[in-house]
PDB file of C-alpha atoms in Angstrom:
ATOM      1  CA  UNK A   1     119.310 109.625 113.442  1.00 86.00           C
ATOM      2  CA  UNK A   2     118.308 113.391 112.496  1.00 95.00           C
ATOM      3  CA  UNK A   3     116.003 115.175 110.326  1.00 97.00           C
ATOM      4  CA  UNK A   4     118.004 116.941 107.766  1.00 96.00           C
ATOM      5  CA  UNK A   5     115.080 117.597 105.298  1.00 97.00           C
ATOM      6  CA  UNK A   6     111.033 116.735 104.826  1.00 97.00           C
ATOM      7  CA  UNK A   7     109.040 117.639 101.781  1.00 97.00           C
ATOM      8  CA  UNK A   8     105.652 116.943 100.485  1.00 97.00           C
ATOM      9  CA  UNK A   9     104.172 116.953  97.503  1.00 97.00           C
ATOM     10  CA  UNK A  10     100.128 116.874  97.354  1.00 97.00           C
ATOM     11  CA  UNK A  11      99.121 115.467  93.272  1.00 97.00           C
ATOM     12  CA  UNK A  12      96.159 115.889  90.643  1.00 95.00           C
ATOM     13  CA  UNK A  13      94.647 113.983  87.946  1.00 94.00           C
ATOM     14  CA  UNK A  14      97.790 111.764  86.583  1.00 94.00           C
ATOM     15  CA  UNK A  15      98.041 109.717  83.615  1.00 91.00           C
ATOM     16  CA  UNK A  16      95.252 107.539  81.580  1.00 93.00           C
ATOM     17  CA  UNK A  17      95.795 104.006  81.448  1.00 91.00           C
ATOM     18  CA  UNK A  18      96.444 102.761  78.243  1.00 90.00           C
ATOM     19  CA  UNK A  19      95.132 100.403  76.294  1.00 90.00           C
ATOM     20  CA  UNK A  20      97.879  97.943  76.915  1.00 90.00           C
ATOM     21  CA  UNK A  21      97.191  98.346  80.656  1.00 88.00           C
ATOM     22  CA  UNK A  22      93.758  98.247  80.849  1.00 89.00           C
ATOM     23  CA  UNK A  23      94.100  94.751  78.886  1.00 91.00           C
ATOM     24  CA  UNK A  24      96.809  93.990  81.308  1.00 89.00           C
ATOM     25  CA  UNK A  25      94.248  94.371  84.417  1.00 88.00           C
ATOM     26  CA  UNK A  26      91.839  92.366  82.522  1.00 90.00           C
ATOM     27  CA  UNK A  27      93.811  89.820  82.059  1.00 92.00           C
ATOM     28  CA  UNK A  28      95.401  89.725  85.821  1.00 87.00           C
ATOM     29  CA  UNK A  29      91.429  90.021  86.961  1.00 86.00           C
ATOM     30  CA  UNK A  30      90.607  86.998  84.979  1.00 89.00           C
ATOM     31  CA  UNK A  31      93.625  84.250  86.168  1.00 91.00           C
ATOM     32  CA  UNK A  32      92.301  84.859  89.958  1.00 86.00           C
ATOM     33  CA  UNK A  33      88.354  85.231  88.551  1.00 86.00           C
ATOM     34  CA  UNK A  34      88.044  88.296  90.149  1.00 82.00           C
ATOM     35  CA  UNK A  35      84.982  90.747  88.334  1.00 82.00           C
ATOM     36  CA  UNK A  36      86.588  92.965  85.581  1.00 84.00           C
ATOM     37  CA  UNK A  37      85.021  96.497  85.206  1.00 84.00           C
ATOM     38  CA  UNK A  38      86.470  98.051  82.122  1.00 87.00           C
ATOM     39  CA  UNK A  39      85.096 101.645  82.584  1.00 88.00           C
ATOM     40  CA  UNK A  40      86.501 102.024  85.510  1.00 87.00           C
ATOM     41  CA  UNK A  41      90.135 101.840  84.175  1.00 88.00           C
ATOM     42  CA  UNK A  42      89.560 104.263  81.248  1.00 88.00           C
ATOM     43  CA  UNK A  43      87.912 106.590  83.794  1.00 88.00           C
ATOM     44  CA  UNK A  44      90.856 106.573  85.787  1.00 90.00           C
ATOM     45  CA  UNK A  45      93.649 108.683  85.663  1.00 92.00           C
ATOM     46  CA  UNK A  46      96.417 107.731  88.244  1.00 92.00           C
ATOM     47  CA  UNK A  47      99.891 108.936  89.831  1.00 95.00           C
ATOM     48  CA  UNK A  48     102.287 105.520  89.926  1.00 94.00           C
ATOM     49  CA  UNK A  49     104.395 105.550  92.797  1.00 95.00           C
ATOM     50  CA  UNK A  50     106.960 105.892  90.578  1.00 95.00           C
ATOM     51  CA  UNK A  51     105.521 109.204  89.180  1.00 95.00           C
ATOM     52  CA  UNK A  52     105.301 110.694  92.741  1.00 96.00           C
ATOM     53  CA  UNK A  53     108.503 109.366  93.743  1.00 97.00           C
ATOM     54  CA  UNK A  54     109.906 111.168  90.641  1.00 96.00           C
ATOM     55  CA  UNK A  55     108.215 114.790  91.027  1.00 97.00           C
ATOM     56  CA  UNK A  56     109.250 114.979  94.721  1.00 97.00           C
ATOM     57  CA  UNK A  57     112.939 114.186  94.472  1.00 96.00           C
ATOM     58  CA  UNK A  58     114.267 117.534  92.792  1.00 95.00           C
ATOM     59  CA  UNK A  59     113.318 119.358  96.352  1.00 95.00           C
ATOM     60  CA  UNK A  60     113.931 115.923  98.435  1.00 96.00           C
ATOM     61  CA  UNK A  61     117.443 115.126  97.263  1.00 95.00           C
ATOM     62  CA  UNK A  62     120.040 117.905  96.751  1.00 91.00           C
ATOM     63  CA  UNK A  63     122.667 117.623  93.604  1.00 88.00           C
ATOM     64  CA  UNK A  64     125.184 114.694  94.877  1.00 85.00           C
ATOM     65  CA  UNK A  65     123.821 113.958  97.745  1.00 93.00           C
ATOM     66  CA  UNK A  66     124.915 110.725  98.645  1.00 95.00           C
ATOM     67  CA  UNK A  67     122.756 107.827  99.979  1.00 96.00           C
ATOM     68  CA  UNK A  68     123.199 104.782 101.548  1.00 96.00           C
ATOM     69  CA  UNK A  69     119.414 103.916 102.042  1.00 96.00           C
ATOM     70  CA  UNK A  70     115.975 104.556 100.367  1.00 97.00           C
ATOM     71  CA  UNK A  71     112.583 103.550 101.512  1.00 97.00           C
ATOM     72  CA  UNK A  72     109.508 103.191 100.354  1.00 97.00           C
ATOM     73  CA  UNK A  73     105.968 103.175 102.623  1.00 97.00           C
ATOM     74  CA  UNK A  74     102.537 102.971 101.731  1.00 95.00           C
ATOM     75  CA  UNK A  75      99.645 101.386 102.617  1.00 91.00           C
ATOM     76  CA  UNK A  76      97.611 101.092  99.275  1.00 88.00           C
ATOM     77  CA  UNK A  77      99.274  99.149  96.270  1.00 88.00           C
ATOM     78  CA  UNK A  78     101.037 100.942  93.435  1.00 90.00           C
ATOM     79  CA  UNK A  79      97.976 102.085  90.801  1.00 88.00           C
ATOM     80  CA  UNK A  80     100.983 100.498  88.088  1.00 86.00           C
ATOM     81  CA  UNK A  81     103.339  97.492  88.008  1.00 83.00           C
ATOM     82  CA  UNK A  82     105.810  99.780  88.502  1.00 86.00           C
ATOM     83  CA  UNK A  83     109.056  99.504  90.674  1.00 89.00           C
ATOM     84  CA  UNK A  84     109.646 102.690  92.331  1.00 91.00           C
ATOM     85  CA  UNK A  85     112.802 101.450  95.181  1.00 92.00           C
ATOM     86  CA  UNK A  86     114.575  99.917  92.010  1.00 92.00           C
ATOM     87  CA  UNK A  87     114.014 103.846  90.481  1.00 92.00           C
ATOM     88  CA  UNK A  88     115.759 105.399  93.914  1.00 94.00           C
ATOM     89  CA  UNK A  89     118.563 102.856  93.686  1.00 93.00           C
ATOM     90  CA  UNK A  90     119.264 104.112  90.183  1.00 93.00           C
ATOM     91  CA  UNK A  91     118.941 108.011  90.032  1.00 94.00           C
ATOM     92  CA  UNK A  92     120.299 108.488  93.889  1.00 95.00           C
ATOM     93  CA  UNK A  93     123.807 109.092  94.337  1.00 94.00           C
ATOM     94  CA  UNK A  94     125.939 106.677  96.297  1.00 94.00           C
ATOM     95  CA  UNK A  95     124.223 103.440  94.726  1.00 92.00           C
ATOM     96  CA  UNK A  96     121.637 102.881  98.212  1.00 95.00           C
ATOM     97  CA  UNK A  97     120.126  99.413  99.376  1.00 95.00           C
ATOM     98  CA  UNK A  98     116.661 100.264  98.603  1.00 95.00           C
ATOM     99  CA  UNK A  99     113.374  98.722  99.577  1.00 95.00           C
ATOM    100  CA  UNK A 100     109.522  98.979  99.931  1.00 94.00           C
ATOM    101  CA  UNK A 101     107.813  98.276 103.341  1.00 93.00           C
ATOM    102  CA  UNK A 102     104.111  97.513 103.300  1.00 90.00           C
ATOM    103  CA  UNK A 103     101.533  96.072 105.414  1.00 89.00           C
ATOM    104  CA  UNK A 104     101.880  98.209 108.142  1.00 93.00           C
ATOM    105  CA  UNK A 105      99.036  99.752 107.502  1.00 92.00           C
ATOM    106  CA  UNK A 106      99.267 103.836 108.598  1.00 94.00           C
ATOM    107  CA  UNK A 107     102.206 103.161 110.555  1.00 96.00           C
ATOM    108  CA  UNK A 108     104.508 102.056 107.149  1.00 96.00           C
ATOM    109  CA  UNK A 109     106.361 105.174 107.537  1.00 97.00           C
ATOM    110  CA  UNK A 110     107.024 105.044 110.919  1.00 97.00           C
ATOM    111  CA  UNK A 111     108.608 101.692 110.620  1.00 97.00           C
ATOM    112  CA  UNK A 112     110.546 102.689 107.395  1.00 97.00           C
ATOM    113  CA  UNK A 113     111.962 105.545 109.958  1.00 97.00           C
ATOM    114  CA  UNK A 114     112.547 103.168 112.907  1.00 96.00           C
ATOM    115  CA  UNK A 115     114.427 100.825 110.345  1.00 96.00           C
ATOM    116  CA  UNK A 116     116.590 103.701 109.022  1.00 96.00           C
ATOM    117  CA  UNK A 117     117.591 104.512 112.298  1.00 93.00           C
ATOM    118  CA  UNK A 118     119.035 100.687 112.716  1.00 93.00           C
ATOM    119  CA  UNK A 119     121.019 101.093 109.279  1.00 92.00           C
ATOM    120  CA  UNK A 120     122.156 103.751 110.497  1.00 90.00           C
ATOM    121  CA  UNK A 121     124.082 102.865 113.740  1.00 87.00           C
ATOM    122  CA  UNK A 122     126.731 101.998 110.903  1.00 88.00           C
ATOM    123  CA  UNK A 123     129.443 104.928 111.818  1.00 84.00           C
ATOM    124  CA  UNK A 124     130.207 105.264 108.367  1.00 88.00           C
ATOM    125  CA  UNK A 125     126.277 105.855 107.201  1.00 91.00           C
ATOM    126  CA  UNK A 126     125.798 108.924 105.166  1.00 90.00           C
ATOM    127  CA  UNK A 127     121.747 109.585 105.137  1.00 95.00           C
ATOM    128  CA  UNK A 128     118.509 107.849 104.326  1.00 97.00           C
ATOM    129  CA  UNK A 129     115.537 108.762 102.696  1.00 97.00           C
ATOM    130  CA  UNK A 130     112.515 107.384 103.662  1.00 98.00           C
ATOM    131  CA  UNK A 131     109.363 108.574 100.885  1.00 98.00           C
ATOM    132  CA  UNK A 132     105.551 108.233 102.192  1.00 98.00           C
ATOM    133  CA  UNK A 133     103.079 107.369  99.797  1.00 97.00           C
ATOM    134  CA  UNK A 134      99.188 107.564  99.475  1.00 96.00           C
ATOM    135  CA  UNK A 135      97.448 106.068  96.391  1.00 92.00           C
ATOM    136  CA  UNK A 136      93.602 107.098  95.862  1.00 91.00           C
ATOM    137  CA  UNK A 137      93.068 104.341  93.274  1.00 89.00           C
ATOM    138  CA  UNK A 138      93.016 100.895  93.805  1.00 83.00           C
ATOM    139  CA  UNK A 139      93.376  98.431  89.993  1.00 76.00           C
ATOM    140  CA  UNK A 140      90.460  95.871  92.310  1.00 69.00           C
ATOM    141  CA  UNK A 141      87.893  98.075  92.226  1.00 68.00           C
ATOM    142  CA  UNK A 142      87.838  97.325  95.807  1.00 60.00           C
ATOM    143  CA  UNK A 143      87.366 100.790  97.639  1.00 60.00           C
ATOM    144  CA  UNK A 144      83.628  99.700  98.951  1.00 61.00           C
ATOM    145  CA  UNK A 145      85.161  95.935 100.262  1.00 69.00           C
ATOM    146  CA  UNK A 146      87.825  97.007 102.567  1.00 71.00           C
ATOM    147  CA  UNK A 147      88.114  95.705 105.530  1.00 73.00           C
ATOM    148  CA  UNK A 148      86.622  97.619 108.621  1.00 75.00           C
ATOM    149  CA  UNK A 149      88.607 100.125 109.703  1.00 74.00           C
ATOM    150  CA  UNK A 150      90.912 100.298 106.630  1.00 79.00           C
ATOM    151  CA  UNK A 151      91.198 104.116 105.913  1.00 84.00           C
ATOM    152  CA  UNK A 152      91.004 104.693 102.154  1.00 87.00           C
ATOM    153  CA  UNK A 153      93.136 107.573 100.903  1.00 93.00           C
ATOM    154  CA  UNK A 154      91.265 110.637  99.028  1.00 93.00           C
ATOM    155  CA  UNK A 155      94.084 112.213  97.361  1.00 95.00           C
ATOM    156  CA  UNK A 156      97.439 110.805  95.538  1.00 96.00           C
ATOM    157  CA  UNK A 157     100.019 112.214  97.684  1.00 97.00           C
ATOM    158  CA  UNK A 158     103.952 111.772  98.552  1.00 98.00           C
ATOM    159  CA  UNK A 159     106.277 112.834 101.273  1.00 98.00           C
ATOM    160  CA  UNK A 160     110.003 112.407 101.490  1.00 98.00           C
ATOM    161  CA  UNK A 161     112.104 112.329 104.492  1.00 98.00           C
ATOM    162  CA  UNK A 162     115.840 112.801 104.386  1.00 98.00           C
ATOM    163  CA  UNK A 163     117.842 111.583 107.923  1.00 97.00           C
ATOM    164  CA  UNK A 164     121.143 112.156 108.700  1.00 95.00           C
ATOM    165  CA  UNK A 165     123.648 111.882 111.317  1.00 93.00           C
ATOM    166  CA  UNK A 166     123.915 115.606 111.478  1.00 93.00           C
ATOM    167  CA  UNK A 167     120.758 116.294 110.799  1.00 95.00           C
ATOM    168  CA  UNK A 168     119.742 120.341 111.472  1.00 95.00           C
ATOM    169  CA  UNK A 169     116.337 119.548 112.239  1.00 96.00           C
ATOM    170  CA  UNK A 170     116.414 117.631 114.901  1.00 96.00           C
ATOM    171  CA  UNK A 171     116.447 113.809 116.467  1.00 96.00           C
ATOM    172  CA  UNK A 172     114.130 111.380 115.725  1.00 97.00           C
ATOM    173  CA  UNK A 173     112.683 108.093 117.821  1.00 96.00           C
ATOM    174  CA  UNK A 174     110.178 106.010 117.009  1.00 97.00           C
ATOM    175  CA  UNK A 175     108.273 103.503 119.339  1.00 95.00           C
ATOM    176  CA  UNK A 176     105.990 101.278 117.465  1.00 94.00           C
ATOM    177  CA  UNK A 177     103.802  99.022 119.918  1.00 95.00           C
ATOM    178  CA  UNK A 178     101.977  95.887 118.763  1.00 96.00           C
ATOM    179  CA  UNK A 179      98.267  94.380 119.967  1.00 96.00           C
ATOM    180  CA  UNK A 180      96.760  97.461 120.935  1.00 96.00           C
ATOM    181  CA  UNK A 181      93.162  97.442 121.387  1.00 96.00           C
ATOM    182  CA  UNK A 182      91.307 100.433 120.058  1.00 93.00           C
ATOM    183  CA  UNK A 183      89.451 100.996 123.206  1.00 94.00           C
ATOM    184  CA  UNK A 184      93.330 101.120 124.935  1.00 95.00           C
ATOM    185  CA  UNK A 185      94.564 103.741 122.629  1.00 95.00           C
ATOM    186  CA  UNK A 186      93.563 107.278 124.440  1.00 94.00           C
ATOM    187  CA  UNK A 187      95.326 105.570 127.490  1.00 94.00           C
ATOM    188  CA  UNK A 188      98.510 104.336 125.856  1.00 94.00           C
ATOM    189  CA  UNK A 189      98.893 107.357 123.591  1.00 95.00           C
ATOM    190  CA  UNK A 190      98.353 109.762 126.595  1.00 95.00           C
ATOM    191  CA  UNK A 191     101.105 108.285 128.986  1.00 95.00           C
ATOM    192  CA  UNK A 192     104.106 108.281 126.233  1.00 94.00           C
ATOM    193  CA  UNK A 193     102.624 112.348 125.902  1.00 95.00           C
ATOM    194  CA  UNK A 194     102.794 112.827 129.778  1.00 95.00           C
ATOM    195  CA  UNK A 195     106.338 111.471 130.200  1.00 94.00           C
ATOM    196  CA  UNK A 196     107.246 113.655 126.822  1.00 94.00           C
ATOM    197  CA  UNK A 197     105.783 116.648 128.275  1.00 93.00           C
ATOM    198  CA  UNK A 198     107.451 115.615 131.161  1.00 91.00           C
ATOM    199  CA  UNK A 199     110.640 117.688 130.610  1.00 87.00           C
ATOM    200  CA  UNK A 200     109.081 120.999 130.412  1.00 88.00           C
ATOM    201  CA  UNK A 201     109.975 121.764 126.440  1.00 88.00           C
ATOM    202  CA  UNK A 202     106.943 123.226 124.302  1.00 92.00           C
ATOM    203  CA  UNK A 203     105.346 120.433 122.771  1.00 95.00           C
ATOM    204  CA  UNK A 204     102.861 119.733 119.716  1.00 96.00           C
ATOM    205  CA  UNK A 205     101.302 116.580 119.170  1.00 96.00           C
ATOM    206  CA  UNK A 206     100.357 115.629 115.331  1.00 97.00           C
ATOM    207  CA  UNK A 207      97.653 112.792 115.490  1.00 97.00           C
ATOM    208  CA  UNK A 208      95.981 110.409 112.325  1.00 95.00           C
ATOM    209  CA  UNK A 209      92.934 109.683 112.134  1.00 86.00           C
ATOM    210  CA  UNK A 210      92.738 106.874 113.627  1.00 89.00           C
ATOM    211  CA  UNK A 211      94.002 108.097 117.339  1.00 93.00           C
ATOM    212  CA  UNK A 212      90.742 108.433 119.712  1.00 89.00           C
ATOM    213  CA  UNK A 213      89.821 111.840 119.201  1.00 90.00           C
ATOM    214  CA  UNK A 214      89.062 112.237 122.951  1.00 90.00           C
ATOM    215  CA  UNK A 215      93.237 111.972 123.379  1.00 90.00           C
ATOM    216  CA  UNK A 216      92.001 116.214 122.371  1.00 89.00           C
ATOM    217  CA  UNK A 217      91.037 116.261 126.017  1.00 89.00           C
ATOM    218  CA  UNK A 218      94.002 115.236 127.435  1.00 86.00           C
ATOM    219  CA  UNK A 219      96.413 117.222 125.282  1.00 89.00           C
ATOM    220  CA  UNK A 220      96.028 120.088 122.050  1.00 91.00           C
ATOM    221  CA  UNK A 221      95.885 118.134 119.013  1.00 94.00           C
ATOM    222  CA  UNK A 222      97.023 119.013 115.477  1.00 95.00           C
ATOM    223  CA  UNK A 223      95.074 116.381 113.455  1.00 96.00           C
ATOM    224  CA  UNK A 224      95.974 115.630 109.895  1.00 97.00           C
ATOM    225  CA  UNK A 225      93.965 115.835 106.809  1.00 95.00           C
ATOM    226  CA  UNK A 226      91.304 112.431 106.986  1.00 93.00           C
ATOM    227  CA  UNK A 227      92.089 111.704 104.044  1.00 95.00           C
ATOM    228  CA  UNK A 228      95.902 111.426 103.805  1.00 96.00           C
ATOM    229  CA  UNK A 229      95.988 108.182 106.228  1.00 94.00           C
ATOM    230  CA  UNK A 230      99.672 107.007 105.329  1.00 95.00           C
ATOM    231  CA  UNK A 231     101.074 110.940 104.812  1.00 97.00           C
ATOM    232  CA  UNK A 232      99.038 113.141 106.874  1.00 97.00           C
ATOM    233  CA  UNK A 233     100.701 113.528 110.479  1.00 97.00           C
ATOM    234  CA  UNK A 234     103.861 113.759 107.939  1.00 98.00           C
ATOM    235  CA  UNK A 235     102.814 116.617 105.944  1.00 98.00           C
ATOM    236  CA  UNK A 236     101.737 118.611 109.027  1.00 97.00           C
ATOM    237  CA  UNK A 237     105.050 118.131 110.193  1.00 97.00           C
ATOM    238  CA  UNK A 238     106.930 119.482 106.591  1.00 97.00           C
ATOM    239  CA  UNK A 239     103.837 122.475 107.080  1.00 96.00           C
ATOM    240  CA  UNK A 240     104.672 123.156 110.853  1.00 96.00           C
ATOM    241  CA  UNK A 241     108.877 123.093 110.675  1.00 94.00           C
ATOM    242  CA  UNK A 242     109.153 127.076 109.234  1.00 91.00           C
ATOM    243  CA  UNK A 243     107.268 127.782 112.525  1.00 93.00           C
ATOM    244  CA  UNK A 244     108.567 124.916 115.071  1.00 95.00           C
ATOM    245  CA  UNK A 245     112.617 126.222 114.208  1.00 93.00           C
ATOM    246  CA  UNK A 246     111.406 130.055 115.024  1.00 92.00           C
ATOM    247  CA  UNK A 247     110.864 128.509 118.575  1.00 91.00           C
ATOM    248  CA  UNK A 248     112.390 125.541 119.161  1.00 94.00           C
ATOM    249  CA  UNK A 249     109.282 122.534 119.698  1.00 95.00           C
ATOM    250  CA  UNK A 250     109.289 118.810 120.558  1.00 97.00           C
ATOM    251  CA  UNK A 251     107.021 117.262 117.835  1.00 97.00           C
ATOM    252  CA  UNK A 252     105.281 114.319 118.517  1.00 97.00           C
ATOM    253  CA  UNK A 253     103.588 112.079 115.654  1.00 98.00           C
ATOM    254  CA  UNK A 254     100.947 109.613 116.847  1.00 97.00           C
ATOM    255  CA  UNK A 255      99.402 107.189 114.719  1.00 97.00           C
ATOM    256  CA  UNK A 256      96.818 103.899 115.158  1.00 96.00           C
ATOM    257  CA  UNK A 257      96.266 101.271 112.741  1.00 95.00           C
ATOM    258  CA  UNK A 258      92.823  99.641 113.986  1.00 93.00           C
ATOM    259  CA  UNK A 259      93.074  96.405 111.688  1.00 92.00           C
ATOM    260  CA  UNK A 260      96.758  95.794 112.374  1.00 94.00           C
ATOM    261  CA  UNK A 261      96.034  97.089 116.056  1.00 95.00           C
ATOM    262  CA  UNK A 262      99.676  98.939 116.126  1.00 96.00           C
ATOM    263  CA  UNK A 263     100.285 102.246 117.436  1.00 97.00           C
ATOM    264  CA  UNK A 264     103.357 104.080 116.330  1.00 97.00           C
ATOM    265  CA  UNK A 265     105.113 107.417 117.990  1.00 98.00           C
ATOM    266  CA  UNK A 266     107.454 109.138 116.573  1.00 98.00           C
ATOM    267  CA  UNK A 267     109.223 112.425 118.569  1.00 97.00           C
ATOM    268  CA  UNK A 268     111.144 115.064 116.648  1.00 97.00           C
ATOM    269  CA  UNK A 269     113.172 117.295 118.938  1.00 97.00           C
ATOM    270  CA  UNK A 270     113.378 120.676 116.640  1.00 96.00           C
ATOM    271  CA  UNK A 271     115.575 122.834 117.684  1.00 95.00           C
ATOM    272  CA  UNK A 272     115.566 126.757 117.824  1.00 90.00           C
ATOM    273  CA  UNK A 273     116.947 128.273 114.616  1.00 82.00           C
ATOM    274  CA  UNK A 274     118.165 132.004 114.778  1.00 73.00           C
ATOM    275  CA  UNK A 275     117.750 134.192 112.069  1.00 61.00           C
ATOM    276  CA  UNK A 276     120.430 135.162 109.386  1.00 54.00           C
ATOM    277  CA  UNK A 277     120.924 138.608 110.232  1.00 49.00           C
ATOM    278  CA  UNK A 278     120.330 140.557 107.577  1.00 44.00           C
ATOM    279  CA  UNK A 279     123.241 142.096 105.363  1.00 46.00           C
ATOM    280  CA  UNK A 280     123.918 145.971 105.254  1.00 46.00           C
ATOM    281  CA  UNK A 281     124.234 147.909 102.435  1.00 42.00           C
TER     282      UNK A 281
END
């Protein structure tokens, strides 16, 4: 699978709850006699996933662009009952399977891209698009009583991802490996970047937060923004690509969940793009 396409999309203050919500939560707080704080809903202002997912796809998809997948990944719950995959299946051309993949922690979008990739050994598969998600706000309350090691997003934010076969961007691969101890991670991450750099192409490695930041002595690191933990090493990459097809650049993603202990890689091969020459008058 290629990368035809990657946009983000970086939100403000959304929308108030209303009344009707705010009793909602109340009433969802009290059937599992969980603590109900009523100012903090009418403080809050929220994007839905749905919201997000809707301002980013005029730039994501182009006019009849057919699909025959659409993911969602996040690792924070939707601020709103809403149903953002049953959204995709209904304003994206070419009627897609769509789905949301969570507890993945960070890696959610890697695994969305992984699982794209498997659809997508289909010979008659069109494209995918696989949209990121990070929600600042959680309906609990519970930002202070996360787990350790859970990285709380700062900012609403979204980023899509269109693949397809001929994809002008690039390949993709994804490795995603399982049980990895935190204190293993500098090691692990650093021999998948040594056999990558292996082949002598220019190469720059995006990292999360949660990578050991002494993998920085081993090899340059482009670290994402703290507090984008489920869309950060893919924004750098939508910042990066105007510069990466002047050159040509392998692209390597690297993300660590510490509470699910999985790291993820994901390797973009961009290639060089000339120039349109410019027309004479």
């Amino acid at each position: 699978m290629r990368l035809a396409r990657i946009e983000r999309r970086l939100f403000g203050r959304g929308e108030p709850y209303s009344a009707e919500f705010v009793s909602y939560f109340a009433d969802l707080a009290g059937q599992f006699e969980k603590p109900f704080h009523e100012e903090y809903f009418t403080a809050a202002a929220p994007n839905s996933f749905t919201d997000m997912v809707t301002a980013i796809l005029p730039t994501a998809a182009q006019p009849g662009e057919a699909f025959d997948l659409a993911l969602i990944a996040h690792s924070t719950p939707d601020s709103r009952p809403t149903r953002p995959a049953c959204y995709l299946s209904d304003v994206l051309a070419g009627n897609p399977l769509s789905f949301a993949l969570s507890e993945q922690g960070v890696t959610a979008p890697f695994t969305a891209i992984r699982i794209a990739g498997e659809y997508a050994r289909d010979a008659a598969f069109r494209r995918a698009m696989v949209i990121s998600l990070d929600q600042s706000f959680l309906w609990n309350g519970a930002e202070d009583r996360l787990p350790e090691g859970t990285r709380m997003p700062g900012r609403d934010s979204a980023v899509a991802v269109v693949l397809a076969p001929d994809g002008a961007l690039g390949p993709m691969a994804v490795r995603n490996v399982a049980d990895v101890a935190a204190g293993d991670v500098r090691r692990l991450a650093a021999e998948q970047l040594r056999g990558l750099a292996a082949s002598g192409t220019p190469m720059t490695t995006i990292a999360g937060i949660g990578v050991d930041p002494e993998l920085a002595e081993d090899f340059p690191i482009r670290w994402a923004p703290a507090d984008l933990p489920c869309t950060g090493v893919w924004s750098e990459l939508a910042d990066g690509l105007e510069q990466w097809t002047g050159t040509g650049q392998r692209v390597v993603l690297v993300d660590y969940d510490p509470v699910l202990r999985y790291l993820s890689i994901c390797t973009v091969d961009v290639p060089r793009v000339e120039a349109e020459p410019l027309a004479r008058a």
